[in-house]
Short mmCIF file of C-alpha atoms in Angstrom, two decimals:
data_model
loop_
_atom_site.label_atom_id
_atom_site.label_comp_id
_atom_site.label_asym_id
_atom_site.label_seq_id
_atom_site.Cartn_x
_atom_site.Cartn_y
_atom_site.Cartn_z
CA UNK I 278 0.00 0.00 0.00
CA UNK I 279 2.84 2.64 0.00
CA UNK I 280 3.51 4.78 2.56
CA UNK I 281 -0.03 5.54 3.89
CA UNK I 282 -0.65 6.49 7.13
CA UNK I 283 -2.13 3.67 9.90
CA UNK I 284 -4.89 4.95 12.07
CA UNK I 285 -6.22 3.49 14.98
CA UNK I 286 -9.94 3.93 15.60
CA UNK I 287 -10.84 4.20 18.99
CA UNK I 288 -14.82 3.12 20.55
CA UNK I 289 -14.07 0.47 18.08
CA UNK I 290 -17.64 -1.35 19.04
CA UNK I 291 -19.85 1.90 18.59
CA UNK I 292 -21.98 3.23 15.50
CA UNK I 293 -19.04 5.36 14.40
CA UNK I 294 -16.51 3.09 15.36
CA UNK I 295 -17.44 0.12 12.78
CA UNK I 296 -18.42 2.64 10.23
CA UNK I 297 -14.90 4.13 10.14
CA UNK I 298 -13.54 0.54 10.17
CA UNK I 299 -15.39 -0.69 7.61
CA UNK I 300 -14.37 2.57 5.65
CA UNK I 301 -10.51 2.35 6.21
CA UNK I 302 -10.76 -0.85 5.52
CA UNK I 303 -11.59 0.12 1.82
CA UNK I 304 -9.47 2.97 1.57
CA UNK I 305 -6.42 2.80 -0.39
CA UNK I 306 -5.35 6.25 1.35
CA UNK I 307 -4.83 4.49 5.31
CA UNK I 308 -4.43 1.80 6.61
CA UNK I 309 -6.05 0.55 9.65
CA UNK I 310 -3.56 -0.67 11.99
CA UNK I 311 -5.46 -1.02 15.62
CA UNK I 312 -8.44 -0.55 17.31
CA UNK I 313 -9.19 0.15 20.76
CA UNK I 314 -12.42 -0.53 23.19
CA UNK I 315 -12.51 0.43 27.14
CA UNK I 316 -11.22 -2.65 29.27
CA UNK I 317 -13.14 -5.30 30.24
CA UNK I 318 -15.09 -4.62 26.82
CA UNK I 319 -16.60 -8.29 25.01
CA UNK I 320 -14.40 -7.50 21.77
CA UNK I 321 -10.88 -7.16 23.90
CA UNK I 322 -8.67 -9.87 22.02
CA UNK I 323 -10.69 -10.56 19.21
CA UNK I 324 -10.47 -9.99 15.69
CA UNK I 325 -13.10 -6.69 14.62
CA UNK I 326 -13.94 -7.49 11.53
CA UNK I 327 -15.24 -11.23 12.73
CA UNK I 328 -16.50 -9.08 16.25
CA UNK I 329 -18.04 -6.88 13.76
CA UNK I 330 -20.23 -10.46 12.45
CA UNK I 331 -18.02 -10.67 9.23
CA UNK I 332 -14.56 -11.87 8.25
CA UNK I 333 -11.42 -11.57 10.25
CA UNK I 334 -9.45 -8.37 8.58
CA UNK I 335 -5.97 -9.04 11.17
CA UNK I 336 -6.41 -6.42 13.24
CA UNK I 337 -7.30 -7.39 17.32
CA UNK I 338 -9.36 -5.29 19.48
CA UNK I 339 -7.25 -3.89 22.41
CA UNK I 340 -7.66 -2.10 25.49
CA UNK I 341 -3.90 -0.60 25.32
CA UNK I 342 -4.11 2.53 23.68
CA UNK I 343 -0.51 3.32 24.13
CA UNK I 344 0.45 0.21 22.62
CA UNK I 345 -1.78 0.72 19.56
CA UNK I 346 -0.56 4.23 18.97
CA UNK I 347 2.97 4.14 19.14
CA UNK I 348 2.60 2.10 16.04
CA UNK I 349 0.05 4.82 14.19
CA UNK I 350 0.29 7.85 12.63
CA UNK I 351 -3.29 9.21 13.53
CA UNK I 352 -5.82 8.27 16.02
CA UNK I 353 -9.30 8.72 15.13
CA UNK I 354 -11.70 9.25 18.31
CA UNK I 355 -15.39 9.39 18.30
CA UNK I 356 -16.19 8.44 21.91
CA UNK I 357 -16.55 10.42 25.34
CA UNK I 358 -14.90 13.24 26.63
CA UNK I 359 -13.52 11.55 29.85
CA UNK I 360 -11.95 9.06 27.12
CA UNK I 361 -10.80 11.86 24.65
CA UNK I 362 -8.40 13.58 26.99
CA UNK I 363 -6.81 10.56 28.19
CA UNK I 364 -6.36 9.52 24.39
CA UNK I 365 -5.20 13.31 23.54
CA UNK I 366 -2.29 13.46 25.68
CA UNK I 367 -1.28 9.75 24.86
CA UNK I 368 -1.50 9.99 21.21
CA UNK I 369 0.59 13.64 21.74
CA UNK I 370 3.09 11.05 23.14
CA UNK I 371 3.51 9.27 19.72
CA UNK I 372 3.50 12.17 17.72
CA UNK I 373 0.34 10.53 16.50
CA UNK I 374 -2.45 13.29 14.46
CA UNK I 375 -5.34 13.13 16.83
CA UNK I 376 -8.73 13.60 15.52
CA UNK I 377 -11.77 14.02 17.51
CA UNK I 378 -15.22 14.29 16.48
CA UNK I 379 -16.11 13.85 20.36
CA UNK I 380 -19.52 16.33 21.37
CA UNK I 381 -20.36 17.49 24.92
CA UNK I 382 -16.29 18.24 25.70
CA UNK I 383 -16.53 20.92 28.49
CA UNK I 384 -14.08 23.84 29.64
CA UNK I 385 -11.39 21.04 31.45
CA UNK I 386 -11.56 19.04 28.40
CA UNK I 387 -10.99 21.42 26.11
CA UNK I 388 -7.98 22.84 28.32
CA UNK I 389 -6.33 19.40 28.37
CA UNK I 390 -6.75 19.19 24.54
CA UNK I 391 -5.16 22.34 24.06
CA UNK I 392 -2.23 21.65 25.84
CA UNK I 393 -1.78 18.29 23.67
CA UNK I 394 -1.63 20.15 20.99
CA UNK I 395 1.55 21.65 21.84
CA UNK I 396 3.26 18.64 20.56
CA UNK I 397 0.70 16.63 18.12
CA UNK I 398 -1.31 17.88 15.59
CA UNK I 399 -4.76 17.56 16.82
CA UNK I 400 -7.96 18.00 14.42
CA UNK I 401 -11.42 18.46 16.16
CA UNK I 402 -14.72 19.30 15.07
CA UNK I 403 -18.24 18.98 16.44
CA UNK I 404 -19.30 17.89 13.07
CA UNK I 405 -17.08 16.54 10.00
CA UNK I 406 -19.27 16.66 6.97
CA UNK I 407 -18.28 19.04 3.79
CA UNK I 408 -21.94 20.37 3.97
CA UNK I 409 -22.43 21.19 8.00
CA UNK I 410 -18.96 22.89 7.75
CA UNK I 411 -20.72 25.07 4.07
CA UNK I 412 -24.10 25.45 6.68
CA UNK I 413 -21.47 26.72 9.37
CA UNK I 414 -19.98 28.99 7.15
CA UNK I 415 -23.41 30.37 5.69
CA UNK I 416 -24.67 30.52 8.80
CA UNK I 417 -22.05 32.95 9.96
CA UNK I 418 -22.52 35.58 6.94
CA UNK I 419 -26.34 35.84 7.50
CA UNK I 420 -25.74 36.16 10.82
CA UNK I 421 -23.70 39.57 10.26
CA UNK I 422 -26.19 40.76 7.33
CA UNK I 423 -29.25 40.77 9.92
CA UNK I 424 -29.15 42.69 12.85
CA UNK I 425 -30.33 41.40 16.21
CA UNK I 426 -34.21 42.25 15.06
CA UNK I 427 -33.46 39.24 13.36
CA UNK I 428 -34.03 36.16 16.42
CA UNK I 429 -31.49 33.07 15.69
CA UNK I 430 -32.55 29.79 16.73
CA UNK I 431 -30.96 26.36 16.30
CA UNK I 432 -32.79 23.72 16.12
CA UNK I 433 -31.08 19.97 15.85
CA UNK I 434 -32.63 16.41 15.96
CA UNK I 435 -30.54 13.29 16.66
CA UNK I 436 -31.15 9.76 17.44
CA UNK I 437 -32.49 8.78 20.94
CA UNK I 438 -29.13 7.43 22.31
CA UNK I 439 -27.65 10.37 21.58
CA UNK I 440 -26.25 11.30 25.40
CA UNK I 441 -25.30 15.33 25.40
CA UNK I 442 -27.57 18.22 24.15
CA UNK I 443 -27.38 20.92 22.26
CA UNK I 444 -25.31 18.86 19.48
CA UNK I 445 -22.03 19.84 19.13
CA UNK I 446 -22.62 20.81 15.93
CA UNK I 447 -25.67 22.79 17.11
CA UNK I 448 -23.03 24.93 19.25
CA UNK I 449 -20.81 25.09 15.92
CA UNK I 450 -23.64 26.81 14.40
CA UNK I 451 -24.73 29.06 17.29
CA UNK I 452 -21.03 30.19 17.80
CA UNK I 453 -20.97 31.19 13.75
CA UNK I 454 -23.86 33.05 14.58
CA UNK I 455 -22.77 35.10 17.57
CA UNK I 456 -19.37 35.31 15.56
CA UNK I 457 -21.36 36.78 13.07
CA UNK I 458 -22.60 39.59 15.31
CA UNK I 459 -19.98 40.03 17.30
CA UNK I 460 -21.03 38.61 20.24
CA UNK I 461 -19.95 35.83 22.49
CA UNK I 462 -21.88 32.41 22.04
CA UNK I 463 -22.19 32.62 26.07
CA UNK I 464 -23.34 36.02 26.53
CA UNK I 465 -26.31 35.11 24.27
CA UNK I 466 -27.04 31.73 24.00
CA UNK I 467 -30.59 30.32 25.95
CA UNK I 468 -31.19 26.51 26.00
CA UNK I 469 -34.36 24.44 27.07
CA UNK I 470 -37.38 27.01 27.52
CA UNK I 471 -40.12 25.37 30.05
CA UNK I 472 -42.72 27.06 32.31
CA UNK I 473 -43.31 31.14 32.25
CA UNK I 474 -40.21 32.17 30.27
CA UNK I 475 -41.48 35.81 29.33
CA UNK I 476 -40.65 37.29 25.91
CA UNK I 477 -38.05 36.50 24.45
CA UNK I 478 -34.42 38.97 24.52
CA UNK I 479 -33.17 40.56 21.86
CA UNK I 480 -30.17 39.53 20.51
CA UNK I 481 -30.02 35.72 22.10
CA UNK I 482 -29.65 32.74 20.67
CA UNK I 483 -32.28 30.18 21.01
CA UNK I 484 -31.62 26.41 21.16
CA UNK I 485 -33.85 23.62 21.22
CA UNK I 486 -33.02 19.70 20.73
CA UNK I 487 -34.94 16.80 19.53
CA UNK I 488 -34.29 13.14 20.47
CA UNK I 489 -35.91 10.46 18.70
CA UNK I 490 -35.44 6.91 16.96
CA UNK I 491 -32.58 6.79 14.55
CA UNK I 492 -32.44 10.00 13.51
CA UNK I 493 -28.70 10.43 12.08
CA UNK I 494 -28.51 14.24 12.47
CA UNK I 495 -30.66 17.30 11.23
CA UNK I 496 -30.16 20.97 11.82
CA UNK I 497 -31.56 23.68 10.80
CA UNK I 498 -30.92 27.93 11.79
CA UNK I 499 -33.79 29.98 11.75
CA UNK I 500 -33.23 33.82 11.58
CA UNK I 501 -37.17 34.93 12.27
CA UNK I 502 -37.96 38.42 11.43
CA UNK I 503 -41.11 40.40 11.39
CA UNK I 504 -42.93 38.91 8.69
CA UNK I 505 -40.23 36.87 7.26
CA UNK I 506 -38.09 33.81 7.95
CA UNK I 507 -34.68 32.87 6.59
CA UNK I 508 -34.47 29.10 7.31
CA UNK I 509 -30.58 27.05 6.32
CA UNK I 510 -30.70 23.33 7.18
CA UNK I 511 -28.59 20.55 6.84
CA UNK I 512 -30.07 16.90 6.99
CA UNK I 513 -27.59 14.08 7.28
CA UNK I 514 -28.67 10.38 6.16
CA UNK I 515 -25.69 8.46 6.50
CA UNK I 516 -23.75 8.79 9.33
CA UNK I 517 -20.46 7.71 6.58
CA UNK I 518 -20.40 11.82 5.80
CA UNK I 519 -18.62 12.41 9.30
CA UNK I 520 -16.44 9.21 9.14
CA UNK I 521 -15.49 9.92 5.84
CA UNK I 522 -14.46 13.61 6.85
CA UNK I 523 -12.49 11.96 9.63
CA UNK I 524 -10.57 10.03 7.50
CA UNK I 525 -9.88 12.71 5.07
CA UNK I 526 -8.73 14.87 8.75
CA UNK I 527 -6.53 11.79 9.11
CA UNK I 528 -4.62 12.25 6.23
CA UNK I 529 -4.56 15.74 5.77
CA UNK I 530 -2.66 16.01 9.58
CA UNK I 531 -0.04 13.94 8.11
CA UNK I 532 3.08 16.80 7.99
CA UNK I 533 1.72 19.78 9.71
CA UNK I 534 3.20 21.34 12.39
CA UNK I 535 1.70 20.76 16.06
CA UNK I 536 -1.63 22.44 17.09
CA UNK I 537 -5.42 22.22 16.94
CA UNK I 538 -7.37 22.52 13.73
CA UNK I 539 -10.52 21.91 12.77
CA UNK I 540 -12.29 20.93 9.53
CA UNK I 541 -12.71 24.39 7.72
CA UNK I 542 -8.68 23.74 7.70
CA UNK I 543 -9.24 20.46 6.14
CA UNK I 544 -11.56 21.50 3.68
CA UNK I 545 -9.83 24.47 2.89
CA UNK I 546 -13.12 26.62 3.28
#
């Protein structure tokens, strides 16, 4: 195969975990080299493609992740943020391009990822697709042609084991926003309405979430005016779009210099 990079997916037994195994599998850009589940896991020292219910592919599920990625060149995590900064500062350790598509990562997390990054190249978004990262962009230039007479409100539906809430592409899209008018995503943002709220305040940022059956991930950013509506929405139907951006992230890393990035540096947009 060349001198592609290996990757090592991490959550190896979740939704995105087999999808970006079965992807790397038929990629002819990567190869996959490990794959990594929390110990104790029913997949630890088997091989994933036969725990995956198909044909053995040679690569056995772990529960070492320093192991696996001193012998990888990227590290591509999709699984909690507890998990993610542990993985972060090992795969910094191996000089190993880190991605993480990892949602609900908090102010510690975040801290502990940015310190990683002083010595590993580390890729994160909150969503990986081309067209969420175009809706992100959009969503930033309307936001700064309307003026706060214009109410912004993001509205995202996922499937119903989704665990954290607002999305973190949700928050991608309300930080363009605020970005857009100059504000700070905190200073306006206002999440889960119930009871007597009162009217709402000019200028915030409304967010409301939707959990139900196997929803893969829709969102849409409504600017409502008086009389009018300016709706942009993305709908994903496969969740492949973020594991393929992932992979692409993967690659991309290879040779650039230490620090975070996310996917509008992929992309190029």
């Amino acid at each position: 195969m060349g001198d592609v990079p290996g990757i090592v997916v991490t959550g190896a037994s979740g939704r995105m975990g087999q999808t970006l195994i079965r992807l790397a599998e038929g990629s002819d850009r990567l190869k996959l080299v490990a794959c990594v589940e929390r110990a104790g896991h029913a997949w630890i020292g088997r091989d994933v493609g036969e725990a995956m219910g198909g044909a053995p592919i040679g690569v056995t599920v772990t529960d070492d992740p320093l192991e696996a990625f001193a012998k990888a060149q990227a590290v591509v995590d999709f699984t909690s943020p507890a998990a993610t900064v542990e993985f972060a500062a090992l795969a910094a350790q191996a000089r190993a391009v880190h991605v993480i598509g990892t949602t609900g990562l908090e102010a510690e997390h975040l801290a502990r990822i940015e310190a990683a990054s002083r010595h590993a190249v580390i890729v994160r978004a909150g969503n990986m697709s081309l067209g969420v990262n175009l809706l992100v962009r959009l969503t930033e230039k309307v936001a700064a042609a309307l003026d706060a007479d214009w109410d912004i409100e993001v509205v995202e539906a996922h499937h119903r084991m989704k665990v954290d809430a607002p999305s973190g592409t949700a928050l991608m899209l309300g930080a363009a926003a605020a970005a857009g008018r100059g504000v700070a995503l905190e200073d306006a943002r206002v999440s889960g309405r119930d009871g007597i709220t009162g009217a709402r305040e000019r200028g915030t940022i409304g967010f409301s979430a939707i959990r139900g059956g196997d929803i893969v991930g829709e969102h849409d950013v409504i600017f409502a005016g008086m009389g009018e509506r300016v709706i942009l929405r993305h709908v994903a139907t496969d969740r492949g779009i973020f594991a393929r951006g992932a992979l692409r992230a993967a690659v991309w890393g290879q040779g650039q210099k230490p620090g975070q990035y996310d996917m509008m540096d992929v992309l190029g947009i």
